[in-house]
Amino acid sequence: MQRSIFVRALWWKEYRQTRVLLWLMMIAGFFSTAYLHMREVWFASPQVIVGLVKYLAKTQETNWLLHRNYGGFMLLLVLGGFLLSLWQLGHERRNQMSEQTFALPYPRWVIYVTKWLVSVAYIVFVVTASVALDILVLKLSQVGAYVHVIDFIGRGFHIIFVTVAAYTFTLFIGSFTGTWTLQAALSIISLFLYEFFTLMLQQLLYIFMITPIYMELRLCGTFWEKFNLTNWVFHEGGNYPYAFVGVVSLLLFIAGMVLYSRNSLENNGKLVLFPIIEKLFIVGFVLCAALFSGNLSYDTLYPGRLGYAAGAGLGTIIGYIIIRTLTRMRVRT
């Protein structure tokens, strides 16, 4: 049996299916980095260029101004990785291509690893090419003397790391969801779960007087804050939790590979492919519905414990009916 993860046929298959996204990411990289700098340092008025040169000459210790647009570049790449994961797993299931893929004479874990490696290669290539072209554009301009290449390399590494971590997470979501819509929805919702549970838990503690009303639930700077997926992408500052995010991403990669290897094709079309994960999904959905409904009832109907309890109970019932109805359905989207 084939055990090498570098199977030319699989790499070519993945490239043919996703090459459009590669070129879209390349175009996004060009217009969010090099093109913007061409407008600023090549085609701008002489007064604007001279002003920029004077500013850089005055603050030579940093050239953050030259790569301030890289935040937008990173967000576009994260979006590109998100679409890649949907295309590789959700789209494949929707078009019943997974049956053909699993029929190939290769272990499923090799197929999953190949999908991941192809996308990582896309990300590394796009970032490297975009940053290199941007440096060239700047070096050939009047601000070239103030371009510190090492800063751009560091910024490029950060973009690659964040984009790969976000892509690994969304690919993991696709390994146990049976539709691309749920894969997309869970990936997006996960960005807000930390803030949602922080807010709901703080309100719950206030209402039942477990903590004084004036005391805030402080999670900033704690271990739990590292699970905030939004911070993985939008974190600012020099204390980015590379080690933590790297370890979690590795675990998600391994978990996704195992789940993908055990995918039963007859479950395609269900929301969740595995019974035990489906149960956890139901519990999580009902819990969120109860917390939200309790908070809504407390704020709009009756500002007391009874109002919260009544709303939470009603939310539990309605949430359970909704999620059980959805999990029994089979869809092709």
Coordinates of C-alpha atoms in Angstrom, one line a residue:
M1 CA 0.0 0.0 0.0
Q2 CA 1.2 3.5 -0.8
R3 CA 2.6 5.2 2.3
S4 CA 4.4 8.2 0.9
I5 CA 2.7 11.5 1.4
F6 CA 4.2 12.9 -1.8
V7 CA 1.9 11.2 -4.4
R8 CA 2.2 13.1 -7.6
A9 CA -1.3 12.0 -8.8
L10 CA -2.9 13.4 -5.6
W11 CA -1.0 16.6 -5.7
W12 CA -2.0 17.1 -9.4
K13 CA -5.6 16.3 -8.6
E14 CA -5.7 18.9 -5.7
Y15 CA -4.0 21.5 -7.9
R16 CA -6.4 21.0 -10.8
Q17 CA -9.4 21.3 -8.4
T18 CA -8.2 24.4 -6.5
R19 CA -5.8 26.3 -8.9
V20 CA -8.4 29.1 -9.4
L21 CA -8.2 29.9 -5.7
L22 CA -4.4 30.0 -5.9
W23 CA -4.5 32.7 -8.6
L24 CA -7.2 34.6 -6.8
M25 CA -4.9 34.6 -3.7
M26 CA -2.0 35.8 -5.8
I27 CA -4.1 38.6 -7.2
A28 CA -5.3 39.6 -3.7
G29 CA -1.6 39.6 -2.5
F30 CA -0.5 41.8 -5.3
F31 CA -3.2 44.4 -4.9
S32 CA -3.0 44.5 -1.1
T33 CA 0.8 45.0 -1.0
A34 CA 2.9 45.8 -4.0
Y35 CA 0.1 47.7 -5.9
L36 CA -0.7 49.9 -3.0
H37 CA 3.0 50.8 -2.5
M38 CA 3.4 51.5 -6.2
R39 CA 0.6 54.1 -5.9
E40 CA 2.3 55.6 -2.8
V41 CA 6.0 55.6 -3.8
W42 CA 5.9 55.5 -7.6
F43 CA 2.7 57.3 -8.8
A44 CA 2.0 59.7 -6.0
S45 CA 2.7 63.4 -6.3
P46 CA 6.3 64.5 -5.5
Q47 CA 5.1 66.3 -2.4
V48 CA 3.6 63.1 -1.0
I49 CA 6.7 61.1 -1.7
V50 CA 9.1 63.7 -0.2
G51 CA 6.9 63.8 2.9
L52 CA 7.1 60.0 3.2
V53 CA 10.9 60.1 2.8
K54 CA 11.2 62.8 5.5
Y55 CA 9.0 60.8 7.9
L56 CA 11.1 57.7 7.4
A57 CA 14.3 59.6 7.8
K58 CA 13.0 61.0 11.1
T59 CA 11.9 57.6 12.5
Q60 CA 14.6 55.2 11.1
E61 CA 14.2 52.8 14.0
T62 CA 11.0 51.4 12.4
N63 CA 9.4 51.2 9.0
W64 CA 6.0 50.0 10.1
L65 CA 4.5 52.6 7.7
L66 CA 5.8 50.6 4.8
H67 CA 3.9 47.4 5.7
R68 CA 0.9 48.8 7.5
N69 CA -1.3 47.3 4.8
Y70 CA -0.2 43.8 5.6
G71 CA -3.1 43.4 8.0
G72 CA -5.5 43.5 5.1
F73 CA -3.3 41.1 3.1
M74 CA -3.4 38.6 6.0
L75 CA -7.2 38.8 6.2
L76 CA -7.5 38.2 2.5
L77 CA -5.3 35.1 2.8
V78 CA -7.2 33.8 5.8
L79 CA -10.4 34.1 3.7
G80 CA -8.6 32.3 0.9
G81 CA -7.6 29.5 3.2
F82 CA -11.2 29.3 4.5
L83 CA -12.5 29.0 0.9
L84 CA -9.8 26.4 0.2
S85 CA -11.0 24.2 3.0
L86 CA -14.6 24.5 1.9
W87 CA -13.6 23.6 -1.6
Q88 CA -11.4 20.6 -0.7
L89 CA -13.9 18.9 1.7
G90 CA -17.4 20.5 1.6
H91 CA -17.5 21.0 -2.2
E92 CA -16.1 17.5 -2.7
R93 CA -18.8 15.9 -0.6
R94 CA -21.6 18.0 -2.1
N95 CA -20.6 16.9 -5.6
Q96 CA -20.1 13.3 -4.5
M97 CA -16.5 13.5 -5.5
S98 CA -15.4 12.0 -2.1
E99 CA -16.5 8.6 -3.3
Q100 CA -14.2 8.8 -6.2
T101 CA -11.4 10.1 -4.1
F102 CA -11.7 7.3 -1.5
A103 CA -11.7 4.8 -4.3
L104 CA -8.1 5.8 -5.2
P105 CA -5.5 3.3 -4.1
Y106 CA -4.1 5.6 -1.4
P107 CA -4.8 5.7 2.4
R108 CA -7.3 8.3 3.4
W109 CA -4.8 9.9 5.8
V110 CA -2.4 10.5 2.8
I111 CA -5.3 12.2 0.9
Y112 CA -6.0 14.5 3.9
V113 CA -2.3 15.3 4.4
T114 CA -2.0 16.0 0.7
K115 CA -4.9 18.5 0.8
W116 CA -3.2 20.2 3.7
L117 CA 0.2 20.3 2.2
V118 CA -1.1 21.7 -1.1
S119 CA -2.9 24.5 0.6
V120 CA 0.2 25.3 2.8
A121 CA 2.3 25.4 -0.3
Y122 CA -0.2 27.9 -1.8
I123 CA 0.0 30.1 1.3
V124 CA 3.8 30.0 1.5
F125 CA 4.1 30.7 -2.2
V126 CA 1.6 33.6 -2.2
V127 CA 3.2 35.2 0.8
T128 CA 6.8 34.8 -0.4
A129 CA 6.0 36.1 -3.9
S130 CA 3.9 39.0 -2.6
V131 CA 6.5 40.1 0.0
A132 CA 9.4 39.7 -2.4
L133 CA 7.7 41.8 -5.0
D134 CA 6.7 44.4 -2.5
I135 CA 10.3 44.7 -1.2
L136 CA 11.5 45.1 -4.9
V137 CA 8.9 47.8 -5.5
L138 CA 10.0 49.7 -2.4
K139 CA 13.7 49.2 -3.0
L140 CA 13.4 50.7 -6.5
S141 CA 11.7 53.8 -5.1
Q142 CA 13.0 56.8 -3.2
V143 CA 12.2 55.1 0.1
G144 CA 14.4 52.1 -0.7
A145 CA 17.2 53.2 1.8
Y146 CA 14.7 52.9 4.6
V147 CA 13.4 49.4 3.8
H148 CA 14.5 46.9 6.4
V149 CA 14.1 43.5 4.7
I150 CA 14.2 41.6 8.0
D151 CA 11.0 43.4 9.2
F152 CA 9.2 42.3 6.0
I153 CA 10.5 38.7 6.5
G154 CA 9.2 38.7 10.1
R155 CA 5.9 40.0 9.0
G156 CA 5.7 37.5 6.2
F157 CA 6.4 34.6 8.7
H158 CA 3.6 35.9 10.9
I159 CA 1.1 36.0 8.1
I160 CA 2.1 32.4 7.0
F161 CA 1.8 31.1 10.6
V162 CA -1.7 32.7 11.2
T163 CA -3.1 31.7 7.8
V164 CA -1.9 28.1 8.2
A165 CA -3.3 27.9 11.7
A166 CA -6.7 29.3 10.6
Y167 CA -6.8 27.0 7.5
T168 CA -5.9 24.0 9.7
F169 CA -8.8 24.8 12.0
T170 CA -11.4 25.1 9.2
L171 CA -10.1 21.9 7.5
F172 CA -10.6 20.1 10.8
I173 CA -14.2 21.4 11.0
G174 CA -14.7 19.9 7.5
S175 CA -13.4 16.5 8.6
F176 CA -16.5 15.8 10.7
T177 CA -19.2 17.9 9.1
G178 CA -21.2 16.4 6.2
T179 CA -22.1 19.6 4.4
W180 CA -20.1 22.7 3.3
T181 CA -22.7 25.0 4.8
L182 CA -22.2 23.6 8.3
Q183 CA -18.4 23.6 7.8
A184 CA -18.6 27.3 6.9
A185 CA -21.1 28.2 9.6
L186 CA -19.2 26.4 12.4
S187 CA -15.9 28.0 11.3
I188 CA -17.4 31.5 11.4
I189 CA -19.4 30.9 14.6
S190 CA -16.2 29.6 16.4
L191 CA -14.7 33.1 16.0
F192 CA -17.3 34.5 18.3
L193 CA -17.8 31.6 20.8
Y194 CA -15.2 33.0 23.3
E195 CA -16.9 36.4 23.5
F196 CA -20.3 34.8 23.6
F197 CA -19.6 32.5 26.5
T198 CA -17.7 35.2 28.3
L199 CA -20.7 37.5 28.1
M200 CA -23.2 34.8 28.9
L201 CA -21.3 33.5 31.9
Q202 CA -20.7 37.0 33.3
Q203 CA -24.5 37.7 33.1
L204 CA -25.3 34.3 34.7
L205 CA -22.9 35.0 37.6
Y206 CA -24.5 38.4 38.1
I207 CA -28.1 37.2 38.1
F208 CA -27.6 34.5 40.6
M209 CA -25.3 36.6 42.8
I210 CA -22.4 34.3 42.6
T211 CA -20.2 37.3 42.0
P212 CA -20.9 41.0 43.0
I213 CA -22.6 43.0 40.3
Y214 CA -19.6 45.4 40.2
M215 CA -17.1 42.6 39.5
E216 CA -16.2 42.0 35.9
L217 CA -15.3 38.6 34.6
R218 CA -11.7 39.1 33.6
L219 CA -10.2 36.6 31.2
C220 CA -7.7 38.9 29.5
G221 CA -4.2 37.6 30.1
T222 CA -5.4 34.2 31.3
F223 CA -4.8 30.8 29.8
W224 CA -8.5 30.7 28.6
E225 CA -8.0 33.8 26.5
K226 CA -5.6 31.8 24.3
F227 CA -8.6 29.8 23.1
N228 CA -10.1 33.0 21.6
L229 CA -9.9 32.2 17.8
T230 CA -10.4 35.8 16.9
N231 CA -7.2 36.7 18.6
W232 CA -5.4 34.1 16.5
V233 CA -6.1 36.4 13.5
F234 CA -6.4 39.9 14.9
H235 CA -3.9 39.8 17.8
E236 CA -1.7 42.9 17.9
G237 CA 1.6 43.3 19.7
G238 CA 4.8 41.3 20.2
N239 CA 3.5 38.6 22.6
Y240 CA 1.6 36.5 20.1
P241 CA 1.1 32.9 21.5
Y242 CA 3.0 31.1 18.8
A243 CA 3.8 28.0 20.9
F244 CA 0.2 27.6 22.1
V245 CA -1.4 28.2 18.6
G246 CA 1.2 25.9 17.0
V247 CA 0.5 23.0 19.4
V248 CA -3.3 23.4 19.1
S249 CA -3.0 23.5 15.3
L250 CA -0.9 20.4 15.3
L251 CA -3.5 18.6 17.5
L252 CA -6.3 19.8 15.2
F253 CA -4.3 18.5 12.2
I254 CA -3.9 15.1 13.7
A255 CA -7.5 14.9 14.8
G256 CA -8.7 16.0 11.4
M257 CA -6.6 13.3 9.7
V258 CA -8.0 10.6 12.0
L259 CA -11.6 11.7 11.5
Y260 CA -11.2 12.0 7.7
S261 CA -9.8 8.5 7.6
R262 CA -12.9 7.1 9.4
N263 CA -15.5 9.0 7.4
S264 CA -18.4 6.7 6.5
L265 CA -19.6 7.7 3.0
E266 CA -23.2 6.8 3.8
N267 CA -23.3 9.7 6.4
N268 CA -22.5 12.3 3.7
G269 CA -25.3 14.8 3.7
K270 CA -25.9 14.7 7.4
L271 CA -24.8 17.7 9.5
V272 CA -22.3 15.7 11.5
L273 CA -20.7 12.5 10.3
F274 CA -19.9 10.8 13.6
P275 CA -22.6 10.0 16.3
I276 CA -20.5 10.9 19.3
I277 CA -19.6 14.3 17.8
E278 CA -23.2 14.8 16.8
K279 CA -24.2 14.3 20.5
L280 CA -21.6 16.9 21.6
F281 CA -22.8 19.3 18.9
I282 CA -26.4 18.9 20.1
V283 CA -25.4 19.6 23.7
G284 CA -23.4 22.6 22.6
F285 CA -26.2 24.0 20.5
V286 CA -28.8 23.5 23.3
L287 CA -26.5 25.1 25.9
C288 CA -26.0 28.2 23.7
A289 CA -29.7 28.4 23.1
A290 CA -30.5 28.2 26.8
L291 CA -27.9 30.8 27.7
F292 CA -29.0 33.2 25.0
S293 CA -32.7 32.8 25.7
G294 CA -32.2 33.2 29.5
N295 CA -30.3 36.4 28.9
L296 CA -32.8 37.7 26.4
S297 CA -35.7 37.0 28.8
Y298 CA -33.9 38.7 31.7
D299 CA -33.3 41.8 29.6
T300 CA -36.6 42.1 27.9
L301 CA -39.3 40.4 29.9
Y302 CA -38.5 40.1 33.6
P303 CA -35.3 41.3 35.2
G304 CA -35.0 38.6 37.8
R305 CA -33.9 35.0 38.4
L306 CA -37.3 33.7 37.5
G307 CA -37.3 35.5 34.2
Y308 CA -33.9 34.1 33.4
A309 CA -34.8 30.6 34.4
A310 CA -38.0 30.7 32.4
G311 CA -36.2 32.0 29.3
A312 CA -33.4 29.4 29.6
G313 CA -35.9 26.6 30.0
L314 CA -37.9 27.7 26.9
G315 CA -34.6 28.1 25.0
T316 CA -33.5 24.6 25.9
I317 CA -36.8 23.1 24.5
I318 CA -36.8 25.2 21.3
G319 CA -33.1 24.7 20.8
Y320 CA -33.4 20.9 21.2
I321 CA -36.3 20.7 18.7
I322 CA -34.4 22.8 16.2
I323 CA -31.1 20.9 16.4
R324 CA -32.7 17.4 16.4
T325 CA -34.7 18.4 13.3
L326 CA -31.6 19.5 11.6
T327 CA -29.5 16.5 12.5
R328 CA -32.1 14.1 11.1
M329 CA -32.1 15.9 7.8
R330 CA -29.9 15.0 4.8
V331 CA -29.0 17.9 2.5
R332 CA -26.7 18.3 -0.4
T333 CA -25.5 21.8 0.4

